[in-house]
Amino acid sequence: MNIMTMPFTLKHLHSAYAAGLSPVTVIEEVYRRVEEADDPGIFIHLAPKEVMLAAAAALGPYDPARPLYGIPFAVKDNIDVAGMPTTCACPAFEYAATADAFVVAKLKAAGALPIGKTNLDQFATGLVGVRSPYPIPKNAIDPSIVPGGSSSGSAVAVARGIVPFALGTDTAGSGRVPAALNNIVGLKPTLGTLSATGMVPACRTLDTISIFTLTVPDAFAVYMATAGYDEADAYSRDLAAPFLEVPGAGFSIGVPDIASRRFFGDVVQQGSFEAVIAVLEGMGHRIVPLDFTPLYRIAELLYEGAWVAERYAAIEQVIRTMPDALFPVTRGIIGRAETLTASDAFRDIYRLADLKRKAAPLIAAADLLCVPTIPCFFSVTDLTQDPVRPNSKLGTYTNFVNLLDLCGIAVPVATRTDGRPGSVTLLGAAGLDGRIAGIAASLQVEASPPLGATGWELEPIDALPPAAGPAEIAIALVGAHMRGLPLNGEITRLGGRFLAQRQTAPEYRLHALAGGPPQRPGLVRVNEGGQAIALEVWALPLDQFGSFMTGVPSPLSIGTVRLDDGSAVKGFLCEPAGLRGAEDITPLGGWRAFLAAASR
């Protein structure tokens, strides 16, 4: 393939490297694309070309054991890269980084090549991408629209196809809003799974490094290469290694109900979101309308409450000793902290705890949430006329996320009817990054939007059979715990996820046990006279398996169930003594068929 037209995705580059392409050639092409973009606002610092050519040559022959071998990437300029300056878009703050940030070091160890530092809203304060003393990056889709912040340069670099991925950060939505505005993927992981060592904080308790790519699998591959516990970061969390789930259908997805949807008059954006809801339903998921008002109240705390003081704490020396070095809007926002007191901070902490309690039932009402990434669009001119209110509106669906310790991924969907990019964000509880990314990957394929501003088409994702992850156990469900049935909530509340509709091997009989409600099935393995019985296979977190077992009543038990392909999983079985008074319903082939027959 001609390197000048090669899509810069991990899949294409890995294939090309395996076929003999040199990383030196890729770096040459990166710098050609930078020049072709003709946008001085993307990078604050670009490494000298000869330095990167030498780094590429030093990688040696292709090594598939290094998952990011030869992959060039860009870094938001509030994250340290050894030998490069860190400015946070404030020239007076600039310092020379002598060590790599923890995440950058992991990327280098995986074979990736950092080519430079990207522009941002100063000190990562803003969602618009125009709060910088440097030239403003041009939105990759439409230069009249704001590029989105604070990770503006990183998003544009990916959308223009200059690099396959770039690092951003996310406190209020800075890893998601620029993704929506530039038609790319923005992964905001569970807080603490990406170390903040070597990152200049905005709000240290709420910050995370984020990842921009053209495709969901690429974003998650970078996430897997960078996630890990860091003893040097007090906010690092020792969670299970992330993996990309292959989703089945049947998840319940909470969306803002009609009364609480906010589009600020953008009827095209409203139509785009409604179309995505229809797509998700067509994929087999169940939509749950929810009143998002409690979440909006939490979102208001981020800039109207004491968390502004946390931003002040991050740059206190700068704002006290050289306030004129700050961009005017940035100084105005963070400077409000000087009117706050310690008692204000505690009052807002209490208020957040109260609002979290009120929001908990809403979040628990669905397996995950789906929201518009942004409610509407704003032009560069709009921000010139009003530098504050458009920024607040862009954070409508993002500001509450880190305050609630949710993970999120912004995914491009079908282009809007007016040609602007469509985007939604899937949100899940902490640790469910793999689940929401798996659904996002399927949604991106279903919608098949163009990749960024490149004109490259999304290629089909290599199909994988749904399977339990390394920290999960596969379990067969034959009765009321299946999707849409009365006890399904018992398994979803424990983090269970649907994998597949399957059948047992032809060596079982199924009975409707006496008693109830709800009436329960009894699956028994027999030496002869058995047949295949329909069931569902789910994955359950290993650390929740004990809790699930405590709710299994006699005469049911968990044993080993053989499936029709010869494999075996854990599942519900019945003690023979429990069949007294039971009805043999084997000829119906499964519990759902029995319920349907009983309702007629």
Coordinates of C-alpha atoms in Angstrom, one line a residue:
M1 CA 0.0 0.0 0.0
N2 CA 1.1 3.5 -0.8
I3 CA 2.3 5.0 2.6
M4 CA 0.9 8.4 1.6
T5 CA -2.7 7.0 1.5
M6 CA -2.3 4.4 4.2
P7 CA -4.8 4.7 7.0
F8 CA -2.9 5.3 10.3
T9 CA -4.7 2.7 12.4
L10 CA -3.0 0.1 14.6
K11 CA -4.4 -2.7 12.3
H12 CA -3.0 -1.2 9.1
L13 CA 0.4 -0.3 10.6
H14 CA 0.8 -3.7 12.3
S15 CA 0.1 -5.5 9.0
A16 CA 2.5 -3.2 7.1
Y17 CA 5.3 -3.7 9.7
A18 CA 4.8 -7.5 9.5
A19 CA 5.1 -7.2 5.7
G20 CA 8.4 -5.3 6.0
L21 CA 7.6 -1.6 6.3
S22 CA 10.2 0.3 8.3
P23 CA 9.2 2.6 11.2
V24 CA 11.6 5.1 9.6
T25 CA 9.3 5.4 6.6
V26 CA 6.3 5.9 8.9
I27 CA 8.0 8.8 10.7
E28 CA 8.9 10.4 7.3
E29 CA 5.2 10.2 6.5
V30 CA 4.1 11.6 9.8
Y31 CA 6.1 14.8 9.2
R32 CA 4.8 15.0 5.7
R33 CA 1.3 14.9 7.0
V34 CA 2.1 17.6 9.6
E35 CA 3.3 19.8 6.8
E36 CA 0.3 19.0 4.7
A37 CA -2.1 19.8 7.5
D38 CA -0.7 23.4 7.6
D39 CA -2.1 24.0 11.0
P40 CA 0.4 25.7 13.4
G41 CA -2.1 25.4 16.2
I42 CA -1.9 21.6 16.6
F43 CA 1.6 21.3 18.2
I44 CA 3.2 23.5 20.8
H45 CA 6.4 21.4 20.4
L46 CA 7.2 19.0 17.6
A47 CA 10.3 16.9 18.0
P48 CA 13.0 17.4 15.4
K49 CA 12.5 15.1 12.6
E50 CA 16.0 13.7 12.7
V51 CA 15.5 12.8 16.4
M52 CA 12.4 10.8 15.6
L53 CA 14.0 9.1 12.6
A54 CA 16.8 7.9 14.9
A55 CA 14.3 6.7 17.5
A56 CA 12.4 4.8 14.8
A57 CA 15.6 3.2 13.5
A58 CA 16.6 2.2 17.0
L59 CA 13.5 0.0 17.3
G60 CA 15.1 -2.7 15.2
P61 CA 13.2 -5.4 13.3
Y62 CA 9.5 -5.7 13.8
D63 CA 8.6 -7.2 17.1
P64 CA 5.0 -8.3 17.5
A65 CA 5.6 -8.9 21.2
R66 CA 5.6 -5.1 21.5
P67 CA 1.9 -4.2 21.0
L68 CA 2.6 -0.6 19.8
Y69 CA 5.8 -1.2 17.9
G70 CA 6.5 1.7 15.6
I71 CA 3.2 3.5 16.4
P72 CA 3.7 7.3 16.4
F73 CA 1.7 9.3 18.9
A74 CA 1.1 12.8 20.2
V75 CA 1.0 14.0 23.8
K76 CA -1.1 16.8 25.3
D77 CA 1.2 19.4 26.7
N78 CA 0.4 18.9 30.3
I79 CA 1.9 15.4 30.3
D80 CA 5.7 15.1 30.5
V81 CA 7.9 13.6 27.8
A82 CA 11.5 13.4 28.6
G83 CA 13.6 15.9 26.6
M84 CA 10.5 17.9 25.6
P85 CA 9.2 21.1 27.2
T86 CA 5.9 21.1 29.2
T87 CA 4.0 24.4 29.0
C88 CA 0.3 23.7 29.8
A89 CA -0.2 26.4 27.1
C90 CA 1.4 29.0 29.4
P91 CA 4.8 30.0 28.1
A92 CA 5.8 31.5 31.5
F93 CA 5.2 28.1 33.2
E94 CA 7.4 26.1 30.8
Y95 CA 9.9 23.6 32.1
A96 CA 12.0 21.0 30.5
A97 CA 10.8 17.5 31.4
T98 CA 13.6 15.3 32.6
A99 CA 11.6 12.1 32.9
D100 CA 8.6 10.5 31.1
A101 CA 5.2 10.5 32.6
F102 CA 4.4 7.0 33.9
V103 CA 1.9 6.4 31.0
V104 CA 4.4 7.8 28.4
A105 CA 7.1 5.4 29.7
K106 CA 4.7 2.4 29.3
L107 CA 3.9 3.5 25.8
K108 CA 7.6 3.7 24.9
A109 CA 8.2 0.3 26.4
A110 CA 5.4 -1.0 24.1
G111 CA 7.3 0.4 21.1
A112 CA 5.4 3.6 20.6
L113 CA 7.1 6.8 19.4
P114 CA 6.1 10.3 20.9
I115 CA 6.5 12.9 18.2
G116 CA 5.5 16.0 20.0
K117 CA 3.3 18.0 22.5
T118 CA -0.1 19.3 21.5
N119 CA -2.0 22.5 22.2
L120 CA -4.7 22.7 24.9
D121 CA -7.0 25.1 26.7
Q122 CA -4.5 26.6 29.2
F123 CA -4.0 24.5 32.3
A124 CA -6.6 22.1 30.9
T125 CA -9.4 24.6 31.8
G126 CA -12.1 24.6 29.2
L127 CA -14.0 22.5 26.7
V128 CA -13.7 24.8 23.7
G129 CA -10.0 24.6 22.6
V130 CA -9.6 28.4 22.0
R131 CA -8.2 29.3 25.4
S132 CA -4.6 29.3 24.4
P133 CA -2.0 32.0 23.8
Y134 CA -0.7 29.9 20.9
P135 CA -2.4 29.6 17.5
I136 CA -5.7 27.9 17.8
P137 CA -6.0 24.4 16.3
K138 CA -8.5 24.2 13.4
N139 CA -11.4 21.9 13.8
A140 CA -10.6 19.0 11.4
I141 CA -14.1 18.8 10.1
D142 CA -15.1 22.4 9.8
P143 CA -12.6 25.2 10.7
S144 CA -15.5 27.5 11.6
I145 CA -16.4 25.3 14.6
V146 CA -14.4 25.3 17.8
P147 CA -11.9 22.3 17.9
G148 CA -13.0 21.4 21.5
G149 CA -11.0 21.4 24.6
S150 CA -9.1 21.2 26.6
S151 CA -7.3 18.4 24.5
S152 CA -7.8 20.3 21.3
G153 CA -4.4 19.6 19.6
S154 CA -4.4 15.9 20.4
A155 CA -7.9 15.4 18.9
V156 CA -7.1 17.3 15.7
A157 CA -3.9 15.4 15.2
V158 CA -5.8 12.1 15.3
A159 CA -8.7 13.4 13.2
R160 CA -6.3 14.6 10.5
G161 CA -4.6 11.2 10.3
I162 CA -1.3 12.5 11.5
V163 CA -0.9 9.9 14.3
P164 CA -3.0 6.8 15.1
F165 CA -3.5 7.9 18.7
A166 CA -2.9 10.8 21.1
L167 CA -3.0 11.4 24.8
G168 CA -5.3 13.9 26.3
T169 CA -6.6 14.5 29.8
D170 CA -10.2 14.6 31.1
T171 CA -11.6 16.4 34.2
A172 CA -14.9 17.8 32.9
G173 CA -15.0 16.2 29.4
S174 CA -11.7 17.2 27.8
G175 CA -11.3 13.6 26.5
R176 CA -14.8 13.4 25.0
V177 CA -15.9 16.8 23.8
P178 CA -13.0 17.3 21.3
A179 CA -13.6 13.7 20.1
A180 CA -17.2 14.6 19.3
L181 CA -16.3 17.8 17.5
N182 CA -13.6 16.1 15.4
N183 CA -15.4 12.8 14.6
I184 CA -13.1 10.5 16.5
V185 CA -13.1 8.2 19.5
G186 CA -12.4 9.6 23.0
L187 CA -11.8 7.0 25.8
K188 CA -12.0 8.4 29.4
P189 CA -11.0 5.5 31.6
T190 CA -12.0 4.7 35.2
L191 CA -10.2 7.2 37.4
G192 CA -6.9 5.9 38.7
T193 CA -6.4 3.2 36.1
L194 CA -4.0 5.4 34.2
S195 CA -1.3 6.9 36.5
A196 CA -1.2 10.7 36.8
T197 CA 2.6 10.6 37.6
G198 CA 4.2 13.2 35.3
M199 CA 0.9 14.9 34.5
V200 CA 0.3 18.5 35.6
P201 CA -3.1 18.3 37.4
A202 CA -6.2 20.4 36.8
C203 CA -8.3 18.8 39.6
R204 CA -6.1 16.1 40.9
T205 CA -9.0 14.2 42.6
L206 CA -10.9 14.1 39.3
D207 CA -8.3 14.0 36.6
T208 CA -7.3 11.2 34.2
I209 CA -5.3 10.9 31.1
S210 CA -7.5 10.0 28.1
I211 CA -7.0 8.5 24.7
F212 CA -8.0 9.6 21.2
T213 CA -8.1 7.3 18.2
L214 CA -10.0 6.7 15.0
T215 CA -11.5 3.4 16.1
V216 CA -12.7 1.9 19.4
P217 CA -10.4 -1.2 19.3
D218 CA -7.4 1.1 18.8
A219 CA -8.4 3.2 21.8
F220 CA -8.7 0.1 24.0
A221 CA -5.4 -1.4 22.7
V222 CA -3.7 1.7 23.9
Y223 CA -5.6 1.6 27.2
M224 CA -4.5 -2.0 27.8
A225 CA -0.9 -1.0 27.1
T226 CA -0.9 1.9 29.6
A227 CA -3.2 0.9 32.5
G228 CA -1.5 -0.3 35.6
Y229 CA -1.0 0.4 39.3
D230 CA 1.6 3.1 40.2
E231 CA 2.7 3.3 43.8
A232 CA 4.0 6.8 43.2
D233 CA 0.5 8.1 42.4
A234 CA -1.6 8.2 45.6
Y235 CA -4.8 8.1 43.4
S236 CA -3.8 5.1 41.4
R237 CA -6.1 2.1 41.8
D238 CA -5.1 -1.5 41.6
L239 CA -7.9 -2.8 39.5
A240 CA -8.2 -5.9 37.3
A241 CA -6.3 -5.6 33.9
P242 CA -8.7 -4.1 31.3
F243 CA -9.9 -6.2 28.4
L244 CA -12.3 -5.4 25.6
E245 CA -15.5 -7.3 26.1
V246 CA -17.3 -8.8 23.1
P247 CA -20.8 -7.8 23.9
G248 CA -23.9 -9.8 23.5
A249 CA -27.3 -8.2 23.1
G250 CA -29.8 -7.4 25.9
F251 CA -28.1 -4.7 28.0
S252 CA -30.4 -2.1 29.5
I253 CA -29.2 1.4 28.4
G254 CA -30.3 4.4 30.3
V255 CA -30.9 7.6 28.3
P256 CA -32.2 11.1 29.3
D257 CA -35.9 11.0 29.1
I258 CA -37.6 13.5 26.7
A259 CA -38.3 16.0 29.5
S260 CA -34.6 16.1 30.6
R261 CA -32.9 16.1 27.2
R262 CA -30.9 19.3 26.6
F263 CA -30.0 20.4 23.0
F264 CA -30.4 24.1 23.4
G265 CA -32.4 24.4 20.2
D266 CA -30.2 22.1 18.0
V267 CA -33.0 20.0 16.5
V268 CA -30.5 18.2 14.2
Q269 CA -28.5 17.0 17.2
Q270 CA -31.7 15.9 18.8
G271 CA -32.6 13.9 15.7
S272 CA -29.1 12.4 15.6
F273 CA -29.4 11.2 19.2
E274 CA -32.8 9.7 18.6
A275 CA -31.5 7.8 15.6
V276 CA -28.7 6.3 17.8
I277 CA -31.3 5.1 20.3
A278 CA -33.1 3.3 17.5
V279 CA -29.8 1.7 16.4
L280 CA -29.1 0.5 19.9
E281 CA -32.6 -1.0 20.1
G282 CA -32.0 -2.7 16.7
M283 CA -28.9 -4.2 18.2
G284 CA -31.0 -5.9 20.8
H285 CA -30.5 -3.6 23.8
R286 CA -33.3 -2.2 26.0
I287 CA -33.7 1.5 26.3
V288 CA -34.6 2.9 29.7
P289 CA -35.6 6.6 29.8
L290 CA -34.4 8.3 32.9
D291 CA -34.7 11.8 34.5
F292 CA -31.2 13.2 34.3
T293 CA -31.9 16.2 36.5
P294 CA -29.9 14.9 39.4
L295 CA -26.9 14.4 37.2
Y296 CA -27.1 18.0 35.9
R297 CA -27.1 19.3 39.5
I298 CA -23.9 17.3 40.1
A299 CA -22.4 18.7 37.0
E300 CA -23.0 22.3 38.2
L301 CA -20.7 21.7 41.1
L302 CA -17.6 21.3 39.0
Y303 CA -17.3 25.0 38.1
E304 CA -19.7 26.6 40.5
G305 CA -18.5 24.8 43.6
A306 CA -15.3 24.3 45.6
W307 CA -13.6 22.2 42.8
V308 CA -12.6 25.5 41.3
A309 CA -10.4 25.8 44.4
E310 CA -8.7 22.6 43.4
R311 CA -7.8 24.0 40.1
Y312 CA -6.4 27.0 42.0
A313 CA -4.3 24.7 44.1
A314 CA -2.8 23.1 41.0
I315 CA -1.4 26.5 39.8
E316 CA -1.4 28.6 42.9
Q317 CA 2.2 29.7 42.5
V318 CA 1.6 30.9 38.9
I319 CA -1.6 32.8 39.7
R320 CA 0.0 34.4 42.8
T321 CA 3.3 35.4 41.3
M322 CA 2.6 36.0 37.6
P323 CA -1.2 36.3 37.1
D324 CA -0.7 38.2 33.8
A325 CA 0.8 35.0 32.4
L326 CA -2.6 33.4 32.4
F327 CA -5.1 33.6 29.5
P328 CA -7.7 36.1 30.6
V329 CA -10.6 33.7 30.6
T330 CA -8.6 31.1 32.5
R331 CA -7.6 33.6 35.1
G332 CA -11.2 34.7 35.6
I333 CA -12.5 31.2 36.0
I334 CA -9.8 29.9 38.4
G335 CA -9.4 33.2 40.2
R336 CA -13.0 32.8 41.6
A337 CA -11.4 30.4 44.1
E338 CA -9.9 33.4 45.9
T339 CA -13.4 34.2 47.2
L340 CA -14.0 30.6 48.6
T341 CA -13.3 29.4 52.1
A342 CA -12.5 26.1 53.6
S343 CA -16.1 25.9 54.9
D344 CA -17.3 26.4 51.3
A345 CA -15.3 23.3 50.3
F346 CA -16.8 21.1 53.0
R347 CA -20.3 22.3 52.3
D348 CA -19.9 21.4 48.6
I349 CA -18.4 18.0 49.6
Y350 CA -21.5 17.4 51.7
R351 CA -23.7 18.5 48.9
L352 CA -22.0 16.2 46.4
A353 CA -22.5 13.3 48.8
D354 CA -26.2 14.1 49.1
L355 CA -26.6 14.4 45.3
K356 CA -24.7 11.1 44.7
R357 CA -27.1 9.4 47.0
K358 CA -30.1 10.8 45.1
A359 CA -28.5 9.9 41.7
A360 CA -27.6 6.3 42.8
P361 CA -31.0 4.8 42.0
L362 CA -31.0 6.4 38.6
I363 CA -27.6 5.0 37.7
A364 CA -28.5 1.6 39.1
A365 CA -31.7 1.5 36.9
A366 CA -29.7 0.5 33.8
D367 CA -26.5 -1.5 32.9
L368 CA -25.0 1.6 31.3
L369 CA -25.9 5.1 30.1
C370 CA -25.9 6.6 26.7
V371 CA -25.9 10.4 26.2
P372 CA -25.1 12.9 23.4
T373 CA -21.4 13.7 23.8
I374 CA -22.3 17.3 23.2
P375 CA -25.7 19.0 23.2
C376 CA -25.0 21.4 20.3
F377 CA -22.2 23.0 18.3
F378 CA -20.5 26.4 18.7
S379 CA -18.4 28.4 16.3
V380 CA -15.2 30.2 16.9
T381 CA -17.1 33.4 16.5
D382 CA -19.6 32.3 19.2
L383 CA -16.7 32.0 21.7
T384 CA -15.3 35.4 20.7
Q385 CA -18.7 37.0 21.6
D386 CA -19.2 34.9 24.8
P387 CA -16.2 32.9 26.1
V388 CA -18.0 31.3 29.0
R389 CA -21.6 30.2 28.4
P390 CA -20.9 28.0 25.3
N391 CA -18.2 26.2 27.3
S392 CA -20.7 25.5 30.0
K393 CA -23.3 24.1 27.6
L394 CA -20.7 21.8 25.9
G395 CA -20.2 20.2 29.4
T396 CA -23.9 19.3 29.8
Y397 CA -23.4 15.6 29.4
T398 CA -19.7 15.4 30.6
N399 CA -19.3 17.5 33.7
F400 CA -20.9 15.0 36.1
V401 CA -19.0 11.9 35.0
N402 CA -15.8 12.1 37.0
L403 CA -17.6 13.4 40.0
L404 CA -19.6 10.2 40.0
D405 CA -16.5 8.0 39.2
L406 CA -18.0 6.7 35.9
C407 CA -15.9 5.6 33.0
G408 CA -16.9 6.8 29.5
I409 CA -16.1 6.5 25.8
A410 CA -17.2 8.9 23.1
V411 CA -17.9 7.2 19.8
P412 CA -18.6 8.6 16.4
V413 CA -21.9 7.6 14.9
A414 CA -23.7 8.5 11.6
T415 CA -23.0 11.9 10.2
R416 CA -25.7 14.4 11.0
T417 CA -28.1 15.5 8.3
D418 CA -26.3 18.8 8.1
G419 CA -22.9 17.2 7.6
R420 CA -21.6 17.7 11.1
P421 CA -20.3 14.7 13.0
G422 CA -22.5 12.6 15.2
S423 CA -21.3 11.3 18.5
V424 CA -22.6 9.7 21.6
T425 CA -20.9 8.7 24.9
L426 CA -21.5 5.5 26.7
L427 CA -21.0 5.6 30.5
G428 CA -20.5 2.9 33.0
A429 CA -19.6 2.3 36.6
A430 CA -16.0 2.3 37.6
G431 CA -14.2 -0.8 36.2
L432 CA -16.7 -1.4 33.4
D433 CA -14.4 0.2 30.7
G434 CA -14.3 -3.1 28.7
R435 CA -18.1 -3.4 28.6
I436 CA -18.9 0.1 27.4
A437 CA -16.0 -0.1 24.9
G438 CA -17.3 -3.4 23.5
I439 CA -20.7 -1.9 22.9
A440 CA -19.1 1.2 21.5
A441 CA -17.1 -0.8 19.0
S442 CA -20.3 -2.6 17.8
L443 CA -22.1 0.7 17.6
Q444 CA -19.3 2.3 15.6
V445 CA -19.4 -0.6 13.1
E446 CA -23.2 -0.4 12.9
A447 CA -23.1 3.3 12.2
S448 CA -20.1 3.2 9.9
P449 CA -19.1 6.9 10.1
P450 CA -16.1 8.1 8.2
L451 CA -12.8 8.1 10.3
G452 CA -12.1 11.6 11.5
A453 CA -11.5 14.0 8.7
T454 CA -9.4 11.5 6.7
G455 CA -12.0 10.1 4.3
W456 CA -10.9 6.6 5.3
E457 CA -13.6 4.0 5.8
L458 CA -14.1 2.0 8.9
E459 CA -13.1 -1.6 8.3
P460 CA -15.1 -4.5 9.9
I461 CA -13.8 -5.5 13.3
D462 CA -12.5 -9.0 13.4
A463 CA -15.3 -11.0 14.9
L464 CA -14.6 -12.8 18.2
P465 CA -16.9 -15.1 20.1
P466 CA -18.3 -13.6 23.3
A467 CA -16.3 -15.0 26.2
A468 CA -15.7 -14.4 29.9
G469 CA -12.7 -12.3 30.7
P470 CA -9.7 -13.2 32.9
A471 CA -11.5 -11.9 36.1
E472 CA -14.9 -13.5 35.2
I473 CA -16.6 -16.9 35.2
A474 CA -19.0 -18.1 32.5
I475 CA -22.3 -19.3 33.9
A476 CA -25.3 -20.9 32.2
L477 CA -28.7 -19.6 33.1
V478 CA -31.8 -21.6 32.2
G479 CA -34.7 -19.8 34.0
A480 CA -35.8 -16.7 35.7
H481 CA -32.3 -15.1 35.7
M482 CA -32.3 -14.8 31.9
R483 CA -32.8 -11.5 30.2
G484 CA -36.2 -9.8 30.7
L485 CA -37.3 -12.3 33.4
P486 CA -38.0 -11.6 37.1
L487 CA -34.6 -12.5 38.6
N488 CA -32.4 -11.0 35.9
G489 CA -31.6 -8.0 38.2
E490 CA -29.9 -10.4 40.6
I491 CA -27.1 -11.1 38.1
T492 CA -26.9 -7.6 36.5
R493 CA -26.5 -5.9 39.9
L494 CA -23.4 -8.1 40.5
G495 CA -21.9 -7.0 37.2
G496 CA -23.0 -9.9 35.1
R497 CA -23.1 -9.5 31.4
F498 CA -24.9 -11.5 28.7
L499 CA -22.6 -13.4 26.3
A500 CA -24.7 -15.6 24.1
Q501 CA -27.8 -17.6 23.5
R502 CA -26.8 -21.3 23.5
Q503 CA -28.1 -24.9 24.1
T504 CA -27.0 -27.7 26.3
A505 CA -25.6 -30.9 24.9
P506 CA -28.5 -33.4 24.2
E507 CA -28.3 -35.1 27.5
Y508 CA -30.6 -33.0 29.8
R509 CA -34.2 -32.9 30.9
L510 CA -35.9 -29.7 32.1
H511 CA -38.7 -29.5 34.8
A512 CA -40.9 -26.8 36.1
L513 CA -40.5 -27.2 39.9
A514 CA -43.3 -27.0 42.3
G515 CA -43.7 -23.9 44.4
G516 CA -43.0 -20.2 43.7
P517 CA -43.5 -17.5 42.7
P518 CA -41.5 -17.1 40.7
Q519 CA -41.7 -20.6 39.3
R520 CA -38.3 -22.1 38.8
P521 CA -36.8 -24.6 36.3
G522 CA -34.9 -27.7 37.3
L523 CA -32.2 -28.9 34.9
V524 CA -31.1 -32.5 35.3
R525 CA -28.5 -34.4 33.4
V526 CA -29.6 -37.9 32.4
N527 CA -28.0 -41.0 31.0
E528 CA -30.6 -41.5 28.3
G529 CA -33.7 -39.7 27.0
G530 CA -32.2 -36.2 27.2
Q531 CA -32.3 -33.4 24.6
A532 CA -30.8 -30.0 24.0
I533 CA -32.2 -27.3 26.3
A534 CA -32.1 -23.5 25.4
L535 CA -30.1 -21.4 27.9
E536 CA -28.2 -18.1 28.1
V537 CA -24.5 -17.9 28.9
W538 CA -23.4 -15.0 31.1
A539 CA -20.1 -13.7 32.5
L540 CA -20.0 -12.9 36.2
P541 CA -17.1 -11.2 38.0
L542 CA -15.2 -13.8 40.0
D543 CA -15.3 -11.7 43.1
Q544 CA -19.1 -11.6 42.9
F545 CA -19.6 -15.4 42.4
G546 CA -19.8 -16.1 46.1
S547 CA -22.5 -13.4 46.5
F548 CA -24.5 -15.0 43.7
M549 CA -24.2 -18.5 45.2
T550 CA -25.7 -17.4 48.5
G551 CA -28.9 -16.6 46.7
V552 CA -29.3 -20.0 45.1
P553 CA -32.1 -21.9 47.0
S554 CA -32.4 -25.6 47.5
P555 CA -33.0 -27.8 45.5
L556 CA -31.0 -25.8 42.9
S557 CA -27.2 -25.8 42.9
I558 CA -24.3 -24.7 40.7
G559 CA -22.6 -27.5 38.8
T560 CA -21.0 -28.1 35.4
V561 CA -23.2 -27.8 32.3
R562 CA -22.1 -29.3 29.0
L563 CA -23.0 -27.2 25.9
D564 CA -23.8 -28.4 22.4
D565 CA -20.3 -27.6 21.1
G566 CA -18.7 -29.9 23.7
S567 CA -17.5 -27.1 26.0
A568 CA -18.5 -26.8 29.6
V569 CA -19.5 -23.9 31.9
K570 CA -20.8 -23.6 35.4
G571 CA -24.6 -23.4 35.6
F572 CA -27.8 -24.2 37.4
L573 CA -28.6 -27.8 38.1
C574 CA -31.3 -29.5 40.2
E575 CA -31.0 -32.2 42.9
P576 CA -33.1 -35.2 41.9
A577 CA -35.0 -35.0 45.2
G578 CA -36.3 -31.6 44.1
L579 CA -38.3 -33.1 41.3
R580 CA -41.1 -34.2 43.5
G581 CA -44.3 -32.6 42.1
A582 CA -42.4 -31.1 39.2
E583 CA -43.7 -31.0 35.6
D584 CA -41.4 -32.4 32.9
I585 CA -41.3 -29.7 30.2
T586 CA -38.3 -31.1 28.2
P587 CA -40.3 -31.4 24.9
L588 CA -40.7 -27.6 24.9
G589 CA -37.0 -27.1 24.7
G590 CA -36.5 -24.3 27.2
W591 CA -37.9 -22.1 29.9
R592 CA -39.0 -19.3 27.6
A593 CA -41.0 -21.7 25.5
F594 CA -42.7 -23.0 28.7
L595 CA -43.6 -19.5 29.8
A596 CA -45.0 -18.8 26.4
A597 CA -47.1 -22.0 26.4
A598 CA -48.3 -21.3 29.9
S599 CA -49.5 -17.8 29.0
R600 CA -51.7 -19.0 26.1

